[in-house]
JSON list of C-alpha atoms and ligand atoms in Angstrom, two decimals:
[
{"chain": "A", "resi": 225, "resn": "MET", "atom": "CA", "xyz": [-21.24, -23.74, -10.66]},
{"chain": "A", "resi": 226, "resn": "SER", "atom": "CA", "xyz": [-23.82, -26.04, -12.18]},
{"chain": "A", "resi": 227, "resn": "SER", "atom": "CA", "xyz": [-24.39, -23.57, -14.95]},
{"chain": "A", "resi": 228, "resn": "SER", "atom": "CA", "xyz": [-26.79, -24.11, -17.80]},
{"chain": "A", "resi": 229, "resn": "SER", "atom": "CA", "xyz": [-24.24, -22.53, -20.13]},
{"chain": "A", "resi": 230, "resn": "PRO", "atom": "CA", "xyz": [-21.42, -24.71, -21.49]},
{"chain": "A", "resi": 231, "resn": "LEU", "atom": "CA", "xyz": [-19.66, -21.50, -22.54]},
{"chain": "A", "resi": 232, "resn": "LEU", "atom": "CA", "xyz": [-19.69, -20.09, -19.03]},
{"chain": "A", "resi": 233, "resn": "GLU", "atom": "CA", "xyz": [-18.55, -23.47, -17.77]},
{"chain": "A", "resi": 234, "resn": "LYS", "atom": "CA", "xyz": [-15.63, -23.33, -20.21]},
{"chain": "A", "resi": 235, "resn": "LEU", "atom": "CA", "xyz": [-14.61, -19.87, -19.00]},
{"chain": "A", "resi": 236, "resn": "VAL", "atom": "CA", "xyz": [-14.64, -21.04, -15.37]},
{"chain": "A", "resi": 237, "resn": "SER", "atom": "CA", "xyz": [-12.57, -24.07, -16.28]},
{"chain": "A", "resi": 238, "resn": "GLU", "atom": "CA", "xyz": [-10.03, -21.95, -18.23]},
{"chain": "A", "resi": 239, "resn": "LEU", "atom": "CA", "xyz": [-9.70, -19.43, -15.39]},
{"chain": "A", "resi": 240, "resn": "SER", "atom": "CA", "xyz": [-9.26, -22.28, -12.87]},
{"chain": "A", "resi": 241, "resn": "LYS", "atom": "CA", "xyz": [-6.01, -23.15, -14.64]},
{"chain": "A", "resi": 242, "resn": "LEU", "atom": "CA", "xyz": [-4.46, -19.82, -13.60]},
{"chain": "A", "resi": 243, "resn": "PRO", "atom": "CA", "xyz": [-1.93, -19.93, -10.74]},
{"chain": "A", "resi": 244, "resn": "GLY", "atom": "CA", "xyz": [-3.55, -19.26, -7.37]},
{"chain": "A", "resi": 245, "resn": "ILE", "atom": "CA", "xyz": [-7.08, -19.36, -8.80]},
{"chain": "A", "resi": 246, "resn": "GLY", "atom": "CA", "xyz": [-9.35, -22.07, -7.46]},
{"chain": "A", "resi": 247, "resn": "ARG", "atom": "CA", "xyz": [-12.78, -22.90, -8.82]},
{"chain": "A", "resi": 248, "resn": "LYS", "atom": "CA", "xyz": [-14.55, -20.44, -6.53]},
{"chain": "A", "resi": 249, "resn": "SER", "atom": "CA", "xyz": [-12.33, -17.53, -7.60]},
{"chain": "A", "resi": 250, "resn": "ALA", "atom": "CA", "xyz": [-12.76, -18.59, -11.22]},
{"chain": "A", "resi": 251, "resn": "GLN", "atom": "CA", "xyz": [-16.54, -18.39, -10.82]},
{"chain": "A", "resi": 252, "resn": "ARG", "atom": "CA", "xyz": [-16.26, -14.96, -9.21]},
{"chain": "A", "resi": 253, "resn": "LEU", "atom": "CA", "xyz": [-14.05, -13.71, -12.04]},
{"chain": "A", "resi": 254, "resn": "SER", "atom": "CA", "xyz": [-16.44, -15.15, -14.63]},
{"chain": "A", "resi": 255, "resn": "PHE", "atom": "CA", "xyz": [-19.39, -13.28, -13.15]},
{"chain": "A", "resi": 256, "resn": "TYR", "atom": "CA", "xyz": [-17.26, -10.16, -12.97]},
{"chain": "A", "resi": 257, "resn": "PHE", "atom": "CA", "xyz": [-16.53, -10.38, -16.71]},
{"chain": "A", "resi": 258, "resn": "LEU", "atom": "CA", "xyz": [-20.23, -10.94, -17.43]},
{"chain": "A", "resi": 259, "resn": "LYS", "atom": "CA", "xyz": [-21.07, -7.72, -15.61]},
{"chain": "A", "resi": 260, "resn": "GLN", "atom": "CA", "xyz": [-18.33, -5.71, -17.34]},
{"chain": "A", "resi": 261, "resn": "SER", "atom": "CA", "xyz": [-19.04, -3.79, -20.52]},
{"chain": "A", "resi": 262, "resn": "LYS", "atom": "CA", "xyz": [-18.06, -5.40, -23.80]},
{"chain": "A", "resi": 263, "resn": "SER", "atom": "CA", "xyz": [-15.35, -2.80, -24.41]},
{"chain": "A", "resi": 264, "resn": "GLU", "atom": "CA", "xyz": [-13.76, -3.46, -21.02]},
{"chain": "A", "resi": 265, "resn": "VAL", "atom": "CA", "xyz": [-13.58, -7.18, -21.72]},
{"chain": "A", "resi": 266, "resn": "GLU", "atom": "CA", "xyz": [-12.25, -6.51, -25.22]},
{"chain": "A", "resi": 267, "resn": "GLU", "atom": "CA", "xyz": [-9.52, -4.33, -23.75]},
{"chain": "A", "resi": 268, "resn": "LEU", "atom": "CA", "xyz": [-8.41, -7.17, -21.46]},
{"chain": "A", "resi": 269, "resn": "ALA", "atom": "CA", "xyz": [-8.54, -9.75, -24.26]},
{"chain": "A", "resi": 270, "resn": "ARG", "atom": "CA", "xyz": [-6.54, -7.48, -26.57]},
{"chain": "A", "resi": 271, "resn": "THR", "atom": "CA", "xyz": [-3.91, -6.84, -23.89]},
{"chain": "A", "resi": 272, "resn": "LEU", "atom": "CA", "xyz": [-3.51, -10.58, -23.29]},
{"chain": "A", "resi": 273, "resn": "ILE", "atom": "CA", "xyz": [-2.91, -11.23, -27.00]},
{"chain": "A", "resi": 274, "resn": "GLU", "atom": "CA", "xyz": [-0.61, -8.21, -27.30]},
{"chain": "A", "resi": 275, "resn": "VAL", "atom": "CA", "xyz": [1.48, -9.38, -24.35]},
{"chain": "A", "resi": 276, "resn": "LYS", "atom": "CA", "xyz": [1.90, -12.78, -26.03]},
{"chain": "A", "resi": 277, "resn": "ASP", "atom": "CA", "xyz": [2.87, -11.12, -29.30]},
{"chain": "A", "resi": 278, "resn": "LYS", "atom": "CA", "xyz": [5.25, -8.48, -28.01]},
{"chain": "A", "resi": 279, "resn": "ILE", "atom": "CA", "xyz": [6.88, -9.61, -24.78]},
{"chain": "A", "resi": 280, "resn": "ILE", "atom": "CA", "xyz": [10.13, -11.47, -25.25]},
{"chain": "A", "resi": 281, "resn": "SER", "atom": "CA", "xyz": [13.07, -12.51, -23.09]},
{"chain": "A", "resi": 282, "resn": "CYS", "atom": "CA", "xyz": [15.99, -10.08, -22.88]},
{"chain": "A", "resi": 283, "resn": "GLU", "atom": "CA", "xyz": [18.91, -11.67, -24.73]},
{"chain": "A", "resi": 284, "resn": "THR", "atom": "CA", "xyz": [21.29, -10.60, -21.96]},
{"chain": "A", "resi": 285, "resn": "CYS", "atom": "CA", "xyz": [19.49, -10.97, -18.62]},
{"chain": "A", "resi": 286, "resn": "PHE", "atom": "CA", "xyz": [16.36, -12.98, -19.61]},
{"chain": "A", "resi": 287, "resn": "ASN", "atom": "CA", "xyz": [13.99, -10.48, -18.01]},
{"chain": "A", "resi": 288, "resn": "PHE", "atom": "CA", "xyz": [10.66, -9.93, -19.81]},
{"chain": "A", "resi": 289, "resn": "THR", "atom": "CA", "xyz": [10.91, -7.03, -22.22]},
{"chain": "A", "resi": 290, "resn": "GLU", "atom": "CA", "xyz": [9.48, -5.57, -25.43]},
{"chain": "A", "resi": 291, "resn": "ILE", "atom": "CA", "xyz": [12.93, -4.56, -26.70]},
{"chain": "A", "resi": 292, "resn": "SER", "atom": "CA", "xyz": [16.06, -6.66, -26.28]},
{"chain": "A", "resi": 293, "resn": "PRO", "atom": "CA", "xyz": [18.40, -5.84, -24.57]},
{"chain": "A", "resi": 294, "resn": "CYS", "atom": "CA", "xyz": [15.94, -4.63, -21.93]},
{"chain": "A", "resi": 295, "resn": "SER", "atom": "CA", "xyz": [15.86, -1.12, -20.45]},
{"chain": "A", "resi": 296, "resn": "ILE", "atom": "CA", "xyz": [17.86, -2.22, -17.40]},
{"chain": "A", "resi": 297, "resn": "CYS", "atom": "CA", "xyz": [20.62, -3.88, -19.44]},
{"chain": "A", "resi": 298, "resn": "SER", "atom": "CA", "xyz": [20.92, -0.88, -21.76]},
{"chain": "A", "resi": 299, "resn": "SER", "atom": "CA", "xyz": [20.64, 1.79, -19.06]},
{"chain": "A", "resi": 300, "resn": "GLU", "atom": "CA", "xyz": [23.61, 4.11, -18.51]},
{"chain": "A", "resi": 301, "resn": "HIS", "atom": "CA", "xyz": [22.51, 4.71, -14.93]},
{"chain": "A", "resi": 302, "resn": "ARG", "atom": "CA", "xyz": [23.03, 1.17, -13.69]},
{"chain": "A", "resi": 303, "resn": "ASN", "atom": "CA", "xyz": [26.19, -0.12, -12.02]},
{"chain": "A", "resi": 304, "resn": "ARG", "atom": "CA", "xyz": [27.52, -2.59, -14.57]},
{"chain": "A", "resi": 305, "resn": "SER", "atom": "CA", "xyz": [30.04, -4.15, -12.20]},
{"chain": "A", "resi": 306, "resn": "VAL", "atom": "CA", "xyz": [27.36, -5.87, -10.11]},
{"chain": "A", "resi": 307, "resn": "ILE", "atom": "CA", "xyz": [24.94, -8.58, -11.25]},
{"chain": "A", "resi": 308, "resn": "CYS", "atom": "CA", "xyz": [22.10, -9.85, -9.09]},
{"chain": "A", "resi": 309, "resn": "VAL", "atom": "CA", "xyz": [21.01, -13.42, -9.89]},
{"chain": "A", "resi": 310, "resn": "VAL", "atom": "CA", "xyz": [17.31, -14.18, -9.44]},
{"chain": "A", "resi": 311, "resn": "GLU", "atom": "CA", "xyz": [15.13, -17.18, -10.25]},
{"chain": "A", "resi": 312, "resn": "GLU", "atom": "CA", "xyz": [12.26, -15.50, -12.11]},
{"chain": "A", "resi": 313, "resn": "PRO", "atom": "CA", "xyz": [11.29, -12.09, -13.54]},
{"chain": "A", "resi": 314, "resn": "THR", "atom": "CA", "xyz": [8.83, -11.67, -10.61]},
{"chain": "A", "resi": 315, "resn": "ASP", "atom": "CA", "xyz": [11.81, -11.68, -8.22]},
{"chain": "A", "resi": 316, "resn": "LEU", "atom": "CA", "xyz": [13.52, -9.01, -10.32]},
{"chain": "A", "resi": 317, "resn": "MET", "atom": "CA", "xyz": [10.35, -6.91, -10.23]},
{"chain": "A", "resi": 318, "resn": "ALA", "atom": "CA", "xyz": [10.16, -7.22, -6.42]},
{"chain": "A", "resi": 319, "resn": "ILE", "atom": "CA", "xyz": [13.77, -6.03, -6.07]},
{"chain": "A", "resi": 320, "resn": "GLU", "atom": "CA", "xyz": [13.18, -3.18, -8.54]},
{"chain": "A", "resi": 321, "resn": "ARG", "atom": "CA", "xyz": [10.14, -2.08, -6.51]},
{"chain": "A", "resi": 322, "resn": "SER", "atom": "CA", "xyz": [12.34, -1.73, -3.43]},
{"chain": "A", "resi": 323, "resn": "GLY", "atom": "CA", "xyz": [14.25, 0.90, -5.46]},
{"chain": "A", "resi": 324, "resn": "GLU", "atom": "CA", "xyz": [17.61, 0.43, -3.74]},
{"chain": "A", "resi": 325, "resn": "TYR", "atom": "CA", "xyz": [19.50, -1.88, -6.04]},
{"chain": "A", "resi": 326, "resn": "LYS", "atom": "CA", "xyz": [21.24, -0.14, -8.96]},
{"chain": "A", "resi": 327, "resn": "GLY", "atom": "CA", "xyz": [23.19, -2.98, -10.56]},
{"chain": "A", "resi": 328, "resn": "LEU", "atom": "CA", "xyz": [22.26, -5.36, -13.36]},
{"chain": "A", "resi": 329, "resn": "TYR", "atom": "CA", "xyz": [20.33, -8.65, -13.17]},
{"chain": "A", "resi": 330, "resn": "HIS", "atom": "CA", "xyz": [20.41, -12.16, -14.51]},
{"chain": "A", "resi": 331, "resn": "VAL", "atom": "CA", "xyz": [17.25, -14.29, -14.47]},
{"chain": "A", "resi": 332, "resn": "ILE", "atom": "CA", "xyz": [18.25, -17.97, -14.46]},
{"chain": "A", "resi": 333, "resn": "GLY", "atom": "CA", "xyz": [14.68, -19.17, -14.97]},
{"chain": "A", "resi": 334, "resn": "GLY", "atom": "CA", "xyz": [14.26, -21.52, -11.99]},
{"chain": "A", "resi": 335, "resn": "VAL", "atom": "CA", "xyz": [16.42, -23.53, -9.60]},
{"chain": "A", "resi": 336, "resn": "ILE", "atom": "CA", "xyz": [18.52, -26.67, -9.79]},
{"chain": "A", "resi": 337, "resn": "SER", "atom": "CA", "xyz": [16.25, -29.49, -8.67]},
{"chain": "A", "resi": 338, "resn": "PRO", "atom": "CA", "xyz": [17.55, -33.03, -9.27]},
{"chain": "A", "resi": 339, "resn": "LEU", "atom": "CA", "xyz": [14.22, -34.52, -8.10]},
{"chain": "A", "resi": 340, "resn": "ASP", "atom": "CA", "xyz": [12.42, -32.67, -10.87]},
{"chain": "A", "resi": 341, "resn": "GLY", "atom": "CA", "xyz": [15.18, -33.45, -13.35]},
{"chain": "A", "resi": 342, "resn": "ILE", "atom": "CA", "xyz": [16.30, -29.82, -13.56]},
{"chain": "A", "resi": 343, "resn": "GLY", "atom": "CA", "xyz": [20.06, -29.45, -13.86]},
{"chain": "A", "resi": 344, "resn": "PRO", "atom": "CA", "xyz": [22.28, -26.37, -14.40]},
{"chain": "A", "resi": 345, "resn": "GLU", "atom": "CA", "xyz": [22.11, -26.86, -18.17]},
{"chain": "A", "resi": 346, "resn": "ASP", "atom": "CA", "xyz": [18.32, -26.36, -18.07]},
{"chain": "A", "resi": 347, "resn": "LEU", "atom": "CA", "xyz": [18.74, -22.85, -16.61]},
{"chain": "A", "resi": 348, "resn": "HIS", "atom": "CA", "xyz": [20.39, -19.69, -17.99]},
{"chain": "A", "resi": 349, "resn": "ILE", "atom": "CA", "xyz": [23.55, -20.37, -15.98]},
{"chain": "A", "resi": 350, "resn": "ARG", "atom": "CA", "xyz": [25.99, -20.74, -18.86]},
{"chain": "A", "resi": 351, "resn": "GLU", "atom": "CA", "xyz": [24.85, -17.35, -20.20]},
{"chain": "A", "resi": 352, "resn": "LEU", "atom": "CA", "xyz": [25.54, -15.86, -16.75]},
{"chain": "A", "resi": 353, "resn": "LEU", "atom": "CA", "xyz": [29.04, -17.34, -16.58]},
{"chain": "A", "resi": 354, "resn": "ASN", "atom": "CA", "xyz": [29.71, -15.94, -20.06]},
{"chain": "A", "resi": 355, "resn": "ARG", "atom": "CA", "xyz": [28.87, -12.34, -19.15]},
{"chain": "A", "resi": 356, "resn": "LEU", "atom": "CA", "xyz": [31.12, -11.84, -16.14]},
{"chain": "A", "resi": 357, "resn": "ASP", "atom": "CA", "xyz": [33.94, -9.90, -17.84]},
{"chain": "A", "resi": 358, "resn": "SER", "atom": "CA", "xyz": [34.30, -6.58, -16.00]},
{"chain": "A", "resi": 359, "resn": "VAL", "atom": "CA", "xyz": [31.88, -7.75, -13.29]},
{"chain": "A", "resi": 360, "resn": "GLU", "atom": "CA", "xyz": [33.21, -7.35, -9.74]},
{"chain": "A", "resi": 361, "resn": "GLU", "atom": "CA", "xyz": [30.42, -8.86, -7.68]},
{"chain": "A", "resi": 362, "resn": "VAL", "atom": "CA", "xyz": [27.59, -11.33, -8.19]},
{"chain": "A", "resi": 363, "resn": "ILE", "atom": "CA", "xyz": [24.81, -11.13, -5.63]},
{"chain": "A", "resi": 364, "resn": "ILE", "atom": "CA", "xyz": [22.76, -14.31, -5.42]},
{"chain": "A", "resi": 365, "resn": "ALA", "atom": "CA", "xyz": [19.11, -13.69, -4.55]},
{"chain": "A", "resi": 366, "resn": "THR", "atom": "CA", "xyz": [17.52, -17.11, -4.97]},
{"chain": "A", "resi": 367, "resn": "ASN", "atom": "CA", "xyz": [14.46, -17.88, -2.86]},
{"chain": "A", "resi": 368, "resn": "PRO", "atom": "CA", "xyz": [15.04, -19.46, 0.54]},
{"chain": "A", "resi": 369, "resn": "SER", "atom": "CA", "xyz": [14.46, -23.16, -0.23]},
{"chain": "A", "resi": 370, "resn": "ILE", "atom": "CA", "xyz": [16.52, -26.35, -0.42]},
{"chain": "A", "resi": 371, "resn": "GLU", "atom": "CA", "xyz": [16.70, -25.96, -4.20]},
{"chain": "A", "resi": 372, "resn": "GLY", "atom": "CA", "xyz": [17.66, -22.30, -3.81]},
{"chain": "A", "resi": 373, "resn": "GLU", "atom": "CA", "xyz": [20.56, -23.38, -1.58]},
{"chain": "A", "resi": 374, "resn": "THR", "atom": "CA", "xyz": [21.68, -26.07, -4.03]},
{"chain": "A", "resi": 375, "resn": "THR", "atom": "CA", "xyz": [21.61, -23.50, -6.82]},
{"chain": "A", "resi": 376, "resn": "THR", "atom": "CA", "xyz": [23.54, -20.96, -4.73]},
{"chain": "A", "resi": 377, "resn": "LEU", "atom": "CA", "xyz": [26.29, -23.49, -3.96]},
{"chain": "A", "resi": 378, "resn": "TYR", "atom": "CA", "xyz": [26.59, -24.42, -7.61]},
{"chain": "A", "resi": 379, "resn": "LEU", "atom": "CA", "xyz": [26.74, -20.78, -8.74]},
{"chain": "A", "resi": 380, "resn": "GLN", "atom": "CA", "xyz": [29.24, -19.90, -6.03]},
{"chain": "A", "resi": 381, "resn": "ARG", "atom": "CA", "xyz": [31.59, -22.67, -7.15]},
{"chain": "A", "resi": 382, "resn": "GLU", "atom": "CA", "xyz": [31.36, -21.77, -10.83]},
{"chain": "A", "resi": 383, "resn": "ILE", "atom": "CA", "xyz": [31.62, -17.98, -10.39]},
{"chain": "A", "resi": 384, "resn": "LYS", "atom": "CA", "xyz": [34.59, -18.25, -8.01]},
{"chain": "A", "resi": 385, "resn": "LYS", "atom": "CA", "xyz": [36.53, -19.98, -10.80]},
{"chain": "A", "resi": 386, "resn": "GLN", "atom": "CA", "xyz": [36.60, -16.55, -12.47]},
{"chain": "A", "resi": 387, "resn": "ASN", "atom": "CA", "xyz": [37.89, -14.89, -9.28]},
{"chain": "A", "resi": 388, "resn": "ILE", "atom": "CA", "xyz": [34.78, -12.78, -8.84]},
{"chain": "A", "resi": 389, "resn": "LYS", "atom": "CA", "xyz": [33.29, -11.87, -5.47]},
{"chain": "A", "resi": 390, "resn": "VAL", "atom": "CA", "xyz": [30.08, -13.80, -4.73]},
{"chain": "A", "resi": 391, "resn": "SER", "atom": "CA", "xyz": [27.65, -12.68, -2.06]},
{"chain": "A", "resi": 392, "resn": "ARG", "atom": "CA", "xyz": [24.22, -13.74, -0.99]},
{"chain": "A", "resi": 393, "resn": "ILE", "atom": "CA", "xyz": [21.38, -11.55, 0.23]},
{"chain": "A", "resi": 394, "resn": "ALA", "atom": "CA", "xyz": [20.81, -11.70, 3.99]},
{"chain": "A", "resi": 395, "resn": "ARG", "atom": "CA", "xyz": [18.41, -14.24, 5.38]},
{"chain": "A", "resi": 396, "resn": "GLY", "atom": "CA", "xyz": [15.78, -11.73, 6.48]},
{"chain": "A", "resi": 397, "resn": "ILE", "atom": "CA", "xyz": [13.44, -13.61, 4.20]},
{"chain": "A", "resi": 398, "resn": "PRO", "atom": "CA", "xyz": [12.14, -16.69, 6.01]},
{"chain": "A", "resi": 399, "resn": "MET", "atom": "CA", "xyz": [12.80, -20.17, 4.61]},
{"chain": "A", "resi": 400, "resn": "GLY", "atom": "CA", "xyz": [10.12, -21.29, 2.20]},
{"chain": "A", "resi": 401, "resn": "SER", "atom": "CA", "xyz": [8.66, -17.83, 1.59]},
{"chain": "A", "resi": 402, "resn": "ALA", "atom": "CA", "xyz": [9.01, -16.18, -1.78]},
{"chain": "A", "resi": 403, "resn": "LEU", "atom": "CA", "xyz": [11.17, -13.19, -2.55]},
{"chain": "A", "resi": 404, "resn": "GLU", "atom": "CA", "xyz": [8.37, -11.69, -4.62]},
{"chain": "A", "resi": 405, "resn": "HIS", "atom": "CA", "xyz": [6.18, -11.45, -1.51]},
{"chain": "A", "resi": 406, "resn": "ALA", "atom": "CA", "xyz": [8.82, -9.85, 0.72]},
{"chain": "A", "resi": 407, "resn": "ASP", "atom": "CA", "xyz": [8.07, -6.27, 1.68]},
{"chain": "A", "resi": 408, "resn": "GLN", "atom": "CA", "xyz": [10.35, -3.46, 0.49]},
{"chain": "A", "resi": 409, "resn": "VAL", "atom": "CA", "xyz": [12.04, -2.84, 3.85]},
{"chain": "A", "resi": 410, "resn": "THR", "atom": "CA", "xyz": [12.92, -6.54, 4.17]},
{"chain": "A", "resi": 411, "resn": "LEU", "atom": "CA", "xyz": [14.34, -6.56, 0.66]},
{"chain": "A", "resi": 412, "resn": "VAL", "atom": "CA", "xyz": [16.41, -3.41, 1.20]},
{"chain": "A", "resi": 413, "resn": "ARG", "atom": "CA", "xyz": [17.82, -4.90, 4.43]},
{"chain": "A", "resi": 414, "resn": "ALA", "atom": "CA", "xyz": [18.49, -8.21, 2.70]},
{"chain": "A", "resi": 415, "resn": "PHE", "atom": "CA", "xyz": [20.65, -6.40, 0.13]},
{"chain": "A", "resi": 416, "resn": "GLU", "atom": "CA", "xyz": [22.40, -4.17, 2.67]},
{"chain": "A", "resi": 417, "resn": "GLY", "atom": "CA", "xyz": [23.15, -7.17, 4.88]},
{"chain": "A", "resi": 418, "resn": "ARG", "atom": "CA", "xyz": [24.41, -9.38, 2.06]},
{"chain": "A", "resi": 419, "resn": "MET", "atom": "CA", "xyz": [27.33, -11.63, 2.97]},
{"chain": "A", "resi": 420, "resn": "GLU", "atom": "CA", "xyz": [30.26, -12.70, 0.88]},
{"chain": "A", "resi": 421, "resn": "ILE", "atom": "CA", "xyz": [30.23, -16.48, 0.42]},
{"chain": "B", "resi": 41, "resn": "ZN", "atom": "ZN1", "xyz": [18.14, -7.35, -19.79]}
]
């Protein structure tokens, strides 16, 4: 956009920083906001600020929440003997959407990636290893990638030291594709077909 408004230009440039949003999409969104009523835009702006103010990490599982421990960790209806390990809260949300899994979660916050200088100590792995009392099974649901595999192997080794069953979700999800984009049926099958490792 060769816009005559520096302000509009700034909005486009800010929106372009969002994940998955290129310059063209940023322009489209900018025009969309311009056409919206002031109250609609205010609502969005307020929600953004409120999210930043109120959303925190659960002290137990590191999921996003407004109250810590989160509603999953404090629920009486969840199976507390199973913990599913995921990379990010978006993966947890995808699994929750599938509606089949009734255990607890642990969000490690990424994957071990020596090339990027990310080691186990940079993730919430120690916190996971410290909450395994009375846990019978840990299901690893990292994304199918080289780093996901490295992370799985590391977790497997560390968790096995506590004599706890470790399994991994089935490989219905193709290598390189993200868990958060898997459809519900694929996710349900991936859990049902999980293998002990
Ligand atoms: Zn939690």
